[in-house]
PDB file of C-alpha atoms in Angstrom:
ATOM      1  CA  UNK P   1      11.876  12.396  -5.398  1.00 93.00           C
ATOM      2  CA  UNK P   2       7.732  12.390  -5.368  1.00 97.00           C
ATOM      3  CA  UNK P   3       5.617  12.765  -2.205  1.00 98.00           C
ATOM      4  CA  UNK P   4       2.462  11.055  -2.065  1.00 98.00           C
ATOM      5  CA  UNK P   5      -0.446  10.430   0.118  1.00 98.00           C
ATOM      6  CA  UNK P   6      -1.464   7.110   1.377  1.00 98.00           C
ATOM      7  CA  UNK P   7      -5.282   6.393   1.623  1.00 98.00           C
ATOM      8  CA  UNK P   8      -6.034   3.872   4.481  1.00 98.00           C
ATOM      9  CA  UNK P   9      -8.930   1.766   3.474  1.00 98.00           C
ATOM     10  CA  UNK P  10      -9.076   0.063   6.915  1.00 98.00           C
ATOM     11  CA  UNK P  11      -9.929   3.147   8.743  1.00 98.00           C
ATOM     12  CA  UNK P  12     -11.915   5.618   6.590  1.00 98.00           C
ATOM     13  CA  UNK P  13     -15.070   5.003   4.659  1.00 98.00           C
ATOM     14  CA  UNK P  14     -15.186   5.122   0.908  1.00 98.00           C
ATOM     15  CA  UNK P  15     -16.601   8.769   0.845  1.00 98.00           C
ATOM     16  CA  UNK P  16     -13.749   9.866   3.013  1.00 98.00           C
ATOM     17  CA  UNK P  17     -11.099   8.199   1.056  1.00 98.00           C
ATOM     18  CA  UNK P  18     -12.380   9.749  -2.123  1.00 98.00           C
ATOM     19  CA  UNK P  19     -12.586  13.388  -0.411  1.00 98.00           C
ATOM     20  CA  UNK P  20      -9.140  12.638   0.969  1.00 98.00           C
ATOM     21  CA  UNK P  21      -7.792  12.080  -2.611  1.00 98.00           C
ATOM     22  CA  UNK P  22      -9.314  15.190  -3.823  1.00 98.00           C
ATOM     23  CA  UNK P  23      -7.785  17.170  -0.771  1.00 98.00           C
ATOM     24  CA  UNK P  24      -4.408  15.462  -1.353  1.00 98.00           C
ATOM     25  CA  UNK P  25      -4.310  16.902  -4.993  1.00 98.00           C
ATOM     26  CA  UNK P  26      -5.271  20.414  -3.789  1.00 98.00           C
ATOM     27  CA  UNK P  27      -2.631  20.197  -1.218  1.00 98.00           C
ATOM     28  CA  UNK P  28       0.123  19.507  -3.793  1.00 98.00           C
ATOM     29  CA  UNK P  29       0.818  15.701  -3.332  1.00 98.00           C
ATOM     30  CA  UNK P  30       2.121  13.830  -6.367  1.00 98.00           C
ATOM     31  CA  UNK P  31       0.440  10.549  -6.208  1.00 98.00           C
ATOM     32  CA  UNK P  32      -1.743   8.316  -4.043  1.00 99.00           C
ATOM     33  CA  UNK P  33      -1.431   4.764  -2.455  1.00 98.00           C
ATOM     34  CA  UNK P  34      -4.496   2.918  -1.318  1.00 98.00           C
ATOM     35  CA  UNK P  35      -4.583  -0.086   0.797  1.00 98.00           C
ATOM     36  CA  UNK P  36      -6.428  -3.376  -0.315  1.00 98.00           C
ATOM     37  CA  UNK P  37      -7.923  -5.293   2.731  1.00 98.00           C
ATOM     38  CA  UNK P  38     -11.047  -7.514   3.229  1.00 98.00           C
ATOM     39  CA  UNK P  39     -10.649  -6.876   7.169  1.00 98.00           C
ATOM     40  CA  UNK P  40      -9.477  -3.911   9.017  1.00 98.00           C
ATOM     41  CA  UNK P  41      -6.551  -4.632  11.308  1.00 97.00           C
ATOM     42  CA  UNK P  42      -8.652  -4.291  14.440  1.00 97.00           C
ATOM     43  CA  UNK P  43     -12.341  -3.248  15.024  1.00 97.00           C
ATOM     44  CA  UNK P  44     -11.066   0.366  16.148  1.00 97.00           C
ATOM     45  CA  UNK P  45     -10.324   1.057  12.632  1.00 98.00           C
ATOM     46  CA  UNK P  46     -13.752  -0.025  11.558  1.00 97.00           C
ATOM     47  CA  UNK P  47     -13.663  -0.181   7.903  1.00 98.00           C
ATOM     48  CA  UNK P  48     -12.448  -2.038   4.832  1.00 98.00           C
ATOM     49  CA  UNK P  49     -14.301  -1.175   1.599  1.00 98.00           C
ATOM     50  CA  UNK P  50     -13.597  -3.086  -1.741  1.00 98.00           C
ATOM     51  CA  UNK P  51     -10.653  -1.324  -3.099  1.00 98.00           C
ATOM     52  CA  UNK P  52     -11.579  -1.549  -6.712  1.00 98.00           C
ATOM     53  CA  UNK P  53     -14.858   0.349  -6.336  1.00 98.00           C
ATOM     54  CA  UNK P  54     -13.128   3.007  -4.357  1.00 98.00           C
ATOM     55  CA  UNK P  55     -10.325   3.397  -7.187  1.00 98.00           C
ATOM     56  CA  UNK P  56     -13.177   3.714  -9.747  1.00 98.00           C
ATOM     57  CA  UNK P  57     -14.628   6.602  -7.922  1.00 98.00           C
ATOM     58  CA  UNK P  58     -11.193   8.335  -7.198  1.00 98.00           C
ATOM     59  CA  UNK P  59     -10.698   8.445 -10.790  1.00 98.00           C
ATOM     60  CA  UNK P  60     -13.662  10.770 -11.333  1.00 98.00           C
ATOM     61  CA  UNK P  61     -12.343  13.402  -8.883  1.00 97.00           C
ATOM     62  CA  UNK P  62      -8.683  13.288  -9.016  1.00 97.00           C
ATOM     63  CA  UNK P  63      -6.022  13.407 -11.659  1.00 98.00           C
ATOM     64  CA  UNK P  64      -3.343  11.968  -9.243  1.00 98.00           C
ATOM     65  CA  UNK P  65      -1.662   8.400 -10.177  1.00 98.00           C
ATOM     66  CA  UNK P  66      -2.761   5.686  -7.979  1.00 98.00           C
ATOM     67  CA  UNK P  67      -0.852   2.650  -6.647  1.00 98.00           C
ATOM     68  CA  UNK P  68      -2.289  -0.166  -4.628  1.00 98.00           C
ATOM     69  CA  UNK P  69      -0.192  -0.847  -1.611  1.00 98.00           C
ATOM     70  CA  UNK P  70      -0.831  -3.672  -1.818  1.00 98.00           C
ATOM     71  CA  UNK P  71      -3.249  -6.026  -3.512  1.00 98.00           C
ATOM     72  CA  UNK P  72      -2.957  -9.646  -3.386  1.00 98.00           C
ATOM     73  CA  UNK P  73      -3.450 -11.535  -6.588  1.00 98.00           C
ATOM     74  CA  UNK P  74      -3.174 -15.157  -5.116  1.00 98.00           C
ATOM     75  CA  UNK P  75      -5.680 -16.536  -2.689  1.00 97.00           C
ATOM     76  CA  UNK P  76      -8.647 -14.383  -2.113  1.00 97.00           C
ATOM     77  CA  UNK P  77      -8.894 -13.319  -5.647  1.00 98.00           C
ATOM     78  CA  UNK P  78      -7.754 -15.175  -8.634  1.00 98.00           C
ATOM     79  CA  UNK P  79      -5.032 -13.280 -10.538  1.00 98.00           C
ATOM     80  CA  UNK P  80      -7.272 -13.077 -13.932  1.00 98.00           C
ATOM     81  CA  UNK P  81      -9.627 -11.062 -12.021  1.00 98.00           C
ATOM     82  CA  UNK P  82      -7.088  -8.798 -10.373  1.00 98.00           C
ATOM     83  CA  UNK P  83      -5.851  -8.316 -14.146  1.00 98.00           C
ATOM     84  CA  UNK P  84      -9.080  -7.325 -15.114  1.00 98.00           C
ATOM     85  CA  UNK P  85      -9.842  -5.070 -12.210  1.00 98.00           C
ATOM     86  CA  UNK P  86      -6.311  -3.454 -12.693  1.00 98.00           C
ATOM     87  CA  UNK P  87      -6.979  -3.032 -16.409  1.00 98.00           C
ATOM     88  CA  UNK P  88     -10.058  -1.128 -15.730  1.00 98.00           C
ATOM     89  CA  UNK P  89      -8.749   0.934 -13.184  1.00 98.00           C
ATOM     90  CA  UNK P  90      -5.853   2.054 -15.477  1.00 98.00           C
ATOM     91  CA  UNK P  91      -8.497   2.766 -18.281  1.00 98.00           C
ATOM     92  CA  UNK P  92     -10.288   5.179 -15.804  1.00 98.00           C
ATOM     93  CA  UNK P  93      -7.138   6.685 -14.587  1.00 98.00           C
ATOM     94  CA  UNK P  94      -5.819   7.197 -18.145  1.00 97.00           C
ATOM     95  CA  UNK P  95      -2.930   5.262 -17.617  1.00 97.00           C
ATOM     96  CA  UNK P  96      -2.140   6.696 -14.199  1.00 98.00           C
ATOM     97  CA  UNK P  97      -2.164   3.456 -12.184  1.00 98.00           C
ATOM     98  CA  UNK P  98       0.436   0.993 -10.929  1.00 98.00           C
ATOM     99  CA  UNK P  99      -0.716  -2.269  -9.449  1.00 98.00           C
ATOM    100  CA  UNK P 100       1.314  -2.865  -6.283  1.00 98.00           C
ATOM    101  CA  UNK P 101       1.192  -6.475  -5.086  1.00 98.00           C
ATOM    102  CA  UNK P 102       2.387  -8.462  -2.336  1.00 98.00           C
ATOM    103  CA  UNK P 103       2.165 -11.947  -0.844  1.00 97.00           C
ATOM    104  CA  UNK P 104      -0.719 -10.836   1.588  1.00 96.00           C
ATOM    105  CA  UNK P 105      -1.594 -11.665   5.032  1.00 96.00           C
ATOM    106  CA  UNK P 106      -3.874 -14.485   6.620  1.00 96.00           C
ATOM    107  CA  UNK P 107      -6.117 -11.545   8.062  1.00 97.00           C
ATOM    108  CA  UNK P 108      -7.468 -10.984   4.403  1.00 97.00           C
ATOM    109  CA  UNK P 109      -6.714 -14.117   2.447  1.00 96.00           C
ATOM    110  CA  UNK P 110      -8.035 -16.998   4.724  1.00 95.00           C
ATOM    111  CA  UNK P 111     -11.658 -15.834   4.372  1.00 96.00           C
ATOM    112  CA  UNK P 112     -12.522 -18.420   1.616  1.00 96.00           C
ATOM    113  CA  UNK P 113     -11.270 -21.109   3.750  1.00 96.00           C
ATOM    114  CA  UNK P 114      -8.119 -22.009   1.903  1.00 90.00           C
ATOM    115  CA  UNK P 115      -5.146 -23.040   3.888  1.00 91.00           C
ATOM    116  CA  UNK P 116      -2.699 -20.141   4.453  1.00 95.00           C
ATOM    117  CA  UNK P 117       0.567 -21.054   2.627  1.00 96.00           C
ATOM    118  CA  UNK P 118       4.053 -20.646   3.835  1.00 95.00           C
ATOM    119  CA  UNK P 119       6.074 -17.768   2.550  1.00 95.00           C
ATOM    120  CA  UNK P 120       7.995 -19.742  -0.066  1.00 97.00           C
ATOM    121  CA  UNK P 121       4.578 -21.015  -1.546  1.00 98.00           C
ATOM    122  CA  UNK P 122       3.095 -17.561  -1.654  1.00 97.00           C
ATOM    123  CA  UNK P 123       6.145 -16.057  -3.295  1.00 98.00           C
ATOM    124  CA  UNK P 124       5.894 -18.869  -6.002  1.00 98.00           C
ATOM    125  CA  UNK P 125       2.130 -18.298  -6.222  1.00 98.00           C
ATOM    126  CA  UNK P 126       2.727 -14.505  -6.640  1.00 98.00           C
ATOM    127  CA  UNK P 127       5.185 -15.236  -9.375  1.00 98.00           C
ATOM    128  CA  UNK P 128       2.821 -17.315 -11.391  1.00 98.00           C
ATOM    129  CA  UNK P 129       0.233 -14.787 -10.944  1.00 98.00           C
ATOM    130  CA  UNK P 130       2.194 -11.926 -12.448  1.00 98.00           C
ATOM    131  CA  UNK P 131       2.980 -14.052 -15.422  1.00 98.00           C
ATOM    132  CA  UNK P 132      -0.870 -14.714 -16.077  1.00 98.00           C
ATOM    133  CA  UNK P 133      -1.640 -10.976 -15.534  1.00 98.00           C
ATOM    134  CA  UNK P 134       0.954  -9.797 -17.996  1.00 98.00           C
ATOM    135  CA  UNK P 135      -0.414 -12.179 -20.446  1.00 98.00           C
ATOM    136  CA  UNK P 136      -3.767 -10.870 -20.246  1.00 98.00           C
ATOM    137  CA  UNK P 137      -2.806  -7.330 -20.610  1.00 98.00           C
ATOM    138  CA  UNK P 138      -0.470  -7.876 -23.622  1.00 97.00           C
ATOM    139  CA  UNK P 139      -1.658 -10.939 -25.706  1.00 97.00           C
ATOM    140  CA  UNK P 140      -4.085 -10.186 -28.531  1.00 94.00           C
ATOM    141  CA  UNK P 141      -6.090 -13.423 -28.410  1.00 95.00           C
ATOM    142  CA  UNK P 142      -7.515 -15.711 -25.724  1.00 98.00           C
ATOM    143  CA  UNK P 143      -5.078 -16.867 -22.921  1.00 98.00           C
ATOM    144  CA  UNK P 144      -5.090 -20.281 -21.299  1.00 98.00           C
ATOM    145  CA  UNK P 145      -2.799 -21.134 -18.587  1.00 98.00           C
ATOM    146  CA  UNK P 146      -2.292 -24.494 -16.633  1.00 98.00           C
ATOM    147  CA  UNK P 147       0.286 -24.023 -14.153  1.00 98.00           C
ATOM    148  CA  UNK P 148       1.193 -25.315 -10.684  1.00 98.00           C
ATOM    149  CA  UNK P 149      -1.298 -23.084  -8.807  1.00 98.00           C
ATOM    150  CA  UNK P 150      -3.636 -21.489 -11.347  1.00 98.00           C
ATOM    151  CA  UNK P 151      -5.800 -22.562 -14.265  1.00 98.00           C
ATOM    152  CA  UNK P 152      -7.011 -19.911 -16.867  1.00 98.00           C
ATOM    153  CA  UNK P 153      -9.138 -21.203 -19.693  1.00 98.00           C
ATOM    154  CA  UNK P 154      -9.502 -19.047 -22.899  1.00 98.00           C
ATOM    155  CA  UNK P 155      -9.775 -15.737 -21.062  1.00 98.00           C
ATOM    156  CA  UNK P 156      -9.415 -12.256 -22.761  1.00 98.00           C
ATOM    157  CA  UNK P 157      -9.499  -8.804 -21.292  1.00 98.00           C
ATOM    158  CA  UNK P 158     -11.306  -6.528 -23.664  1.00 98.00           C
ATOM    159  CA  UNK P 159     -11.070  -3.430 -21.610  1.00 98.00           C
ATOM    160  CA  UNK P 160      -7.465  -2.571 -21.080  1.00 96.00           C
ATOM    161  CA  UNK P 161      -5.107   0.524 -21.334  1.00 96.00           C
ATOM    162  CA  UNK P 162      -2.956   1.190 -24.262  1.00 93.00           C
ATOM    163  CA  UNK P 163       0.236   0.405 -22.399  1.00 92.00           C
ATOM    164  CA  UNK P 164       0.825  -2.597 -20.097  1.00 90.00           C
ATOM    165  CA  UNK P 165       0.382  -1.972 -16.476  1.00 96.00           C
ATOM    166  CA  UNK P 166       3.430  -1.618 -14.387  1.00 98.00           C
ATOM    167  CA  UNK P 167       3.731  -3.979 -11.398  1.00 98.00           C
ATOM    168  CA  UNK P 168       5.367  -2.960  -8.311  1.00 98.00           C
ATOM    169  CA  UNK P 169       6.012  -5.663  -5.647  1.00 98.00           C
ATOM    170  CA  UNK P 170       6.410  -5.252  -1.814  1.00 98.00           C
ATOM    171  CA  UNK P 171       9.197  -6.898  -0.215  1.00 96.00           C
ATOM    172  CA  UNK P 172       9.695  -6.737   3.645  1.00 92.00           C
ATOM    173  CA  UNK P 173      12.382  -9.422   3.862  1.00 93.00           C
ATOM    174  CA  UNK P 174      15.309 -10.629   1.534  1.00 96.00           C
ATOM    175  CA  UNK P 175      13.371 -13.440  -0.151  1.00 97.00           C
ATOM    176  CA  UNK P 176      10.578 -11.109  -1.265  1.00 97.00           C
ATOM    177  CA  UNK P 177      12.772  -8.427  -2.198  1.00 98.00           C
ATOM    178  CA  UNK P 178      14.951 -10.696  -4.354  1.00 98.00           C
ATOM    179  CA  UNK P 179      11.814 -11.823  -6.153  1.00 98.00           C
ATOM    180  CA  UNK P 180      10.479  -8.215  -6.644  1.00 98.00           C
ATOM    181  CA  UNK P 181      13.942  -7.229  -8.129  1.00 98.00           C
ATOM    182  CA  UNK P 182      13.692 -10.069 -10.641  1.00 98.00           C
ATOM    183  CA  UNK P 183       9.907  -9.788 -11.692  1.00 98.00           C
ATOM    184  CA  UNK P 184       8.742  -6.373 -10.659  1.00 98.00           C
ATOM    185  CA  UNK P 185       8.708  -2.993 -12.410  1.00 98.00           C
ATOM    186  CA  UNK P 186       9.082  -1.253  -9.020  1.00 98.00           C
ATOM    187  CA  UNK P 187       9.571  -1.954  -5.275  1.00 98.00           C
ATOM    188  CA  UNK P 188       7.444  -1.231  -2.282  1.00 98.00           C
ATOM    189  CA  UNK P 189       7.873  -1.197   1.354  1.00 98.00           C
ATOM    190  CA  UNK P 190       6.901   0.427   4.690  1.00 96.00           C
ATOM    191  CA  UNK P 191      10.278   0.566   6.247  1.00 96.00           C
ATOM    192  CA  UNK P 192      13.319   2.847   5.567  1.00 97.00           C
ATOM    193  CA  UNK P 193      15.536  -0.294   5.087  1.00 97.00           C
ATOM    194  CA  UNK P 194      18.560   1.030   3.169  1.00 97.00           C
ATOM    195  CA  UNK P 195      20.138  -2.393   2.943  1.00 97.00           C
ATOM    196  CA  UNK P 196      16.831  -4.160   1.625  1.00 98.00           C
ATOM    197  CA  UNK P 197      16.668  -1.299  -0.942  1.00 98.00           C
ATOM    198  CA  UNK P 198      20.263  -1.604  -1.927  1.00 98.00           C
ATOM    199  CA  UNK P 199      19.528  -5.511  -2.229  1.00 98.00           C
ATOM    200  CA  UNK P 200      16.641  -4.856  -4.700  1.00 98.00           C
ATOM    201  CA  UNK P 201      18.756  -2.549  -6.876  1.00 98.00           C
ATOM    202  CA  UNK P 202      21.768  -5.041  -6.738  1.00 98.00           C
ATOM    203  CA  UNK P 203      19.709  -8.075  -7.513  1.00 97.00           C
ATOM    204  CA  UNK P 204      18.156  -6.704 -10.762  1.00 97.00           C
ATOM    205  CA  UNK P 205      16.061  -3.875  -9.592  1.00 97.00           C
ATOM    206  CA  UNK P 206      18.533  -1.434 -10.958  1.00 97.00           C
ATOM    207  CA  UNK P 207      17.132   1.967 -11.514  1.00 97.00           C
ATOM    208  CA  UNK P 208      13.457   0.767 -11.155  1.00 98.00           C
ATOM    209  CA  UNK P 209      11.328   3.015  -9.223  1.00 98.00           C
ATOM    210  CA  UNK P 210      11.269   2.343  -5.231  1.00 98.00           C
ATOM    211  CA  UNK P 211       8.498   3.432  -3.074  1.00 98.00           C
ATOM    212  CA  UNK P 212       7.994   3.620   0.633  1.00 98.00           C
ATOM    213  CA  UNK P 213       5.064   4.594   2.946  1.00 98.00           C
ATOM    214  CA  UNK P 214       4.561   5.402   6.533  1.00 98.00           C
ATOM    215  CA  UNK P 215       1.929   6.824   8.985  1.00 98.00           C
ATOM    216  CA  UNK P 216       1.700   9.989  11.227  1.00 98.00           C
ATOM    217  CA  UNK P 217      -0.887  10.981  13.608  1.00 98.00           C
ATOM    218  CA  UNK P 218      -1.805  14.585  12.968  1.00 98.00           C
ATOM    219  CA  UNK P 219      -3.720  16.241  15.937  1.00 98.00           C
ATOM    220  CA  UNK P 220      -3.799  19.900  17.594  1.00 98.00           C
ATOM    221  CA  UNK P 221      -1.433  18.319  20.440  1.00 98.00           C
ATOM    222  CA  UNK P 222       1.193  15.693  20.431  1.00 98.00           C
ATOM    223  CA  UNK P 223      -0.628  14.024  23.520  1.00 98.00           C
ATOM    224  CA  UNK P 224      -3.756  13.522  21.250  1.00 98.00           C
ATOM    225  CA  UNK P 225      -1.885  12.409  18.412  1.00 98.00           C
ATOM    226  CA  UNK P 226      -0.282   9.567  20.550  1.00 98.00           C
ATOM    227  CA  UNK P 227      -3.598   8.650  22.038  1.00 98.00           C
ATOM    228  CA  UNK P 228      -5.234   8.202  18.591  1.00 97.00           C
ATOM    229  CA  UNK P 229      -2.197   6.541  17.049  1.00 98.00           C
ATOM    230  CA  UNK P 230      -2.006   3.907  19.887  1.00 98.00           C
ATOM    231  CA  UNK P 231      -5.815   3.427  19.963  1.00 97.00           C
ATOM    232  CA  UNK P 232      -6.316   3.060  16.174  1.00 98.00           C
ATOM    233  CA  UNK P 233      -3.099   1.701  14.837  1.00 97.00           C
ATOM    234  CA  UNK P 234      -0.900  -0.022  17.666  1.00 96.00           C
ATOM    235  CA  UNK P 235      -0.825  -3.064  15.479  1.00 96.00           C
ATOM    236  CA  UNK P 236       1.846  -1.510  13.601  1.00 94.00           C
ATOM    237  CA  UNK P 237       4.175  -1.952  16.357  1.00 93.00           C
ATOM    238  CA  UNK P 238       3.841  -5.795  16.151  1.00 90.00           C
ATOM    239  CA  UNK P 239       7.272  -7.253  15.402  1.00 82.00           C
ATOM    240  CA  UNK P 240       8.316 -10.115  12.931  1.00 79.00           C
ATOM    241  CA  UNK P 241       5.798 -12.066  10.829  1.00 82.00           C
ATOM    242  CA  UNK P 242       2.714 -11.623  13.181  1.00 85.00           C
ATOM    243  CA  UNK P 243       1.131  -9.257  10.638  1.00 90.00           C
ATOM    244  CA  UNK P 244       1.340 -12.071   8.015  1.00 92.00           C
ATOM    245  CA  UNK P 245      -0.076 -15.178   9.928  1.00 92.00           C
ATOM    246  CA  UNK P 246      -2.751 -13.642  12.497  1.00 95.00           C
ATOM    247  CA  UNK P 247      -6.169 -14.552  10.950  1.00 94.00           C
ATOM    248  CA  UNK P 248      -8.548 -11.849  12.462  1.00 96.00           C
ATOM    249  CA  UNK P 249      -8.923  -8.380  13.992  1.00 96.00           C
ATOM    250  CA  UNK P 250      -9.503 -10.073  17.221  1.00 95.00           C
ATOM    251  CA  UNK P 251      -6.283 -11.637  17.324  1.00 95.00           C
ATOM    252  CA  UNK P 252      -4.456  -8.470  16.260  1.00 95.00           C
ATOM    253  CA  UNK P 253      -6.206  -6.745  19.140  1.00 95.00           C
ATOM    254  CA  UNK P 254      -4.980  -9.352  21.440  1.00 94.00           C
ATOM    255  CA  UNK P 255      -1.483  -9.135  20.304  1.00 94.00           C
ATOM    256  CA  UNK P 256      -1.473  -5.251  20.254  1.00 95.00           C
ATOM    257  CA  UNK P 257      -1.931  -5.288  23.999  1.00 93.00           C
ATOM    258  CA  UNK P 258       1.812  -5.772  24.218  1.00 91.00           C
ATOM    259  CA  UNK P 259       2.456  -2.711  22.229  1.00 95.00           C
ATOM    260  CA  UNK P 260       2.750   0.198  24.890  1.00 96.00           C
ATOM    261  CA  UNK P 261       1.798   3.807  24.406  1.00 96.00           C
ATOM    262  CA  UNK P 262       5.395   4.826  25.005  1.00 97.00           C
ATOM    263  CA  UNK P 263       6.446   2.655  22.210  1.00 96.00           C
ATOM    264  CA  UNK P 264       3.990   4.270  19.849  1.00 97.00           C
ATOM    265  CA  UNK P 265       5.165   7.636  20.838  1.00 97.00           C
ATOM    266  CA  UNK P 266       8.495   6.689  19.956  1.00 96.00           C
ATOM    267  CA  UNK P 267       7.810   5.362  16.612  1.00 96.00           C
ATOM    268  CA  UNK P 268       5.092   7.556  15.200  1.00 98.00           C
ATOM    269  CA  UNK P 269       5.199  11.341  14.473  1.00 98.00           C
ATOM    270  CA  UNK P 270       2.364  12.902  16.343  1.00 98.00           C
ATOM    271  CA  UNK P 271       0.866  16.339  16.685  1.00 98.00           C
ATOM    272  CA  UNK P 272       0.969  19.590  14.501  1.00 98.00           C
ATOM    273  CA  UNK P 273       4.391  20.719  14.461  1.00 98.00           C
ATOM    274  CA  UNK P 274       5.509  20.859  10.725  1.00 98.00           C
ATOM    275  CA  UNK P 275       9.290  20.194  11.438  1.00 98.00           C
ATOM    276  CA  UNK P 276       8.511  16.938  12.992  1.00 98.00           C
ATOM    277  CA  UNK P 277       6.437  15.930  10.037  1.00 98.00           C
ATOM    278  CA  UNK P 278       9.232  17.187   7.893  1.00 98.00           C
ATOM    279  CA  UNK P 279      11.793  15.133   9.625  1.00 98.00           C
ATOM    280  CA  UNK P 280       9.553  12.037   9.611  1.00 98.00           C
ATOM    281  CA  UNK P 281      10.317  11.680   5.724  1.00 98.00           C
ATOM    282  CA  UNK P 282      14.291  12.002   6.186  1.00 98.00           C
ATOM    283  CA  UNK P 283      14.892   8.360   7.044  1.00 98.00           C
ATOM    284  CA  UNK P 284      13.319   7.515   3.635  1.00 98.00           C
ATOM    285  CA  UNK P 285      14.837  10.472   1.833  1.00 97.00           C
ATOM    286  CA  UNK P 286      18.519   9.323   3.258  1.00 97.00           C
ATOM    287  CA  UNK P 287      17.937   5.631   2.277  1.00 98.00           C
ATOM    288  CA  UNK P 288      17.242   6.620  -1.354  1.00 97.00           C
ATOM    289  CA  UNK P 289      13.721   5.992  -2.051  1.00 98.00           C
ATOM    290  CA  UNK P 290      12.114   7.632  -5.130  1.00 98.00           C
ATOM    291  CA  UNK P 291       8.654   8.113  -3.934  1.00 98.00           C
ATOM    292  CA  UNK P 292       7.252   8.524  -0.311  1.00 98.00           C
ATOM    293  CA  UNK P 293       3.645   8.217   0.706  1.00 99.00           C
ATOM    294  CA  UNK P 294       2.549   9.433   4.110  1.00 98.00           C
ATOM    295  CA  UNK P 295      -0.796   8.359   5.664  1.00 98.00           C
ATOM    296  CA  UNK P 296      -2.626  10.057   8.420  1.00 98.00           C
ATOM    297  CA  UNK P 297      -4.245   8.425  11.451  1.00 98.00           C
ATOM    298  CA  UNK P 298      -7.413   9.851  13.034  1.00 98.00           C
ATOM    299  CA  UNK P 299     -10.019  12.408  12.384  1.00 98.00           C
ATOM    300  CA  UNK P 300      -8.071  15.408  11.623  1.00 98.00           C
ATOM    301  CA  UNK P 301      -7.093  14.820   7.996  1.00 97.00           C
ATOM    302  CA  UNK P 302      -8.324  18.273   6.802  1.00 97.00           C
ATOM    303  CA  UNK P 303      -6.144  20.172   9.051  1.00 98.00           C
ATOM    304  CA  UNK P 304      -3.049  17.697   8.249  1.00 98.00           C
ATOM    305  CA  UNK P 305      -3.703  18.524   4.627  1.00 98.00           C
ATOM    306  CA  UNK P 306      -3.553  22.147   5.327  1.00 98.00           C
ATOM    307  CA  UNK P 307      -0.312  22.028   7.217  1.00 98.00           C
ATOM    308  CA  UNK P 308       1.297  19.916   4.423  1.00 98.00           C
ATOM    309  CA  UNK P 309       0.078  22.249   1.864  1.00 98.00           C
ATOM    310  CA  UNK P 310       1.326  25.318   3.687  1.00 98.00           C
ATOM    311  CA  UNK P 311       4.529  24.203   5.466  1.00 98.00           C
ATOM    312  CA  UNK P 312       5.417  20.482   5.141  1.00 98.00           C
ATOM    313  CA  UNK P 313       5.449  19.752   1.274  1.00 98.00           C
ATOM    314  CA  UNK P 314       7.202  23.343   0.599  1.00 98.00           C
ATOM    315  CA  UNK P 315       9.874  22.479   2.880  1.00 98.00           C
ATOM    316  CA  UNK P 316      10.305  18.859   1.443  1.00 97.00           C
ATOM    317  CA  UNK P 317      10.420  20.234  -2.041  1.00 93.00           C
ATOM    318  CA  UNK P 318      12.840  22.942  -0.985  1.00 94.00           C
ATOM    319  CA  UNK P 319      15.269  20.111   0.461  1.00 90.00           C
ATOM    320  CA  UNK P 320      15.018  17.982  -2.718  1.00 82.00           C
ATOM    321  CA  UNK P 321      15.723  20.795  -5.178  1.00 74.00           C
TER     322      UNK P 321
END
């Protein structure tokens, strides 16, 4: 089991994300997740840099492997362009890059004015996108593709890594999980759902790597941690498919008014107690995930890294040995 750090592009500036990557390596984390958004979930988060520029900068200060969690190569950005961006990232990271993909959210993908497809169409588009990207990474000549959703005309990626890039796919429901098991090299989720993970393994995922991520709210006191988690990330408490269909941060702010501070306190590990942070990993460990990534909410990332370096990561390593 590997323990990684999750870089939140929606909350921190590019310079902060680069510094967090360096701190994560120094603290002893095994890898990095980084989110890919056009918008933050709400205005309180306040950031949303272009992830591919950030990844390039991280490659110059950090030796950890990086996974996008997750990019959407279907609507806002054509899969041929994502294929080029991912290939360049893999070259800069000397092969330490996994392309994590998903069907996306209207929040990010509607910005060019395209109609937001239904989930079955989005899965169909994603599968075709993966086919295009893999061809561009592996075929020696020019690639042309005339499919149901995409056209590629005599395209060739010249800067690419020696080995084809691994593609990990997110699956938050049974349909997406089944597609991930069939077409992806690994699985990504943000819930410790043992049944979905087993479904992935049973339906073709086998022993492919399975990654999961979650957020904590480090602060000197539990009360401050609850306050900052509720203020910055209460959108995480929205149920069902709302996160896929709401189109703007303003809509997420309106819907998030239904999320109470009490529910945030129950669902997020807050404060500075090492044992509470260790226990936050246990549902994911018990579910059987191979890699678990933790993100921090709020301004106390340096102190959070100190706690993880001295207490949390050593205890997690002790438990997994």
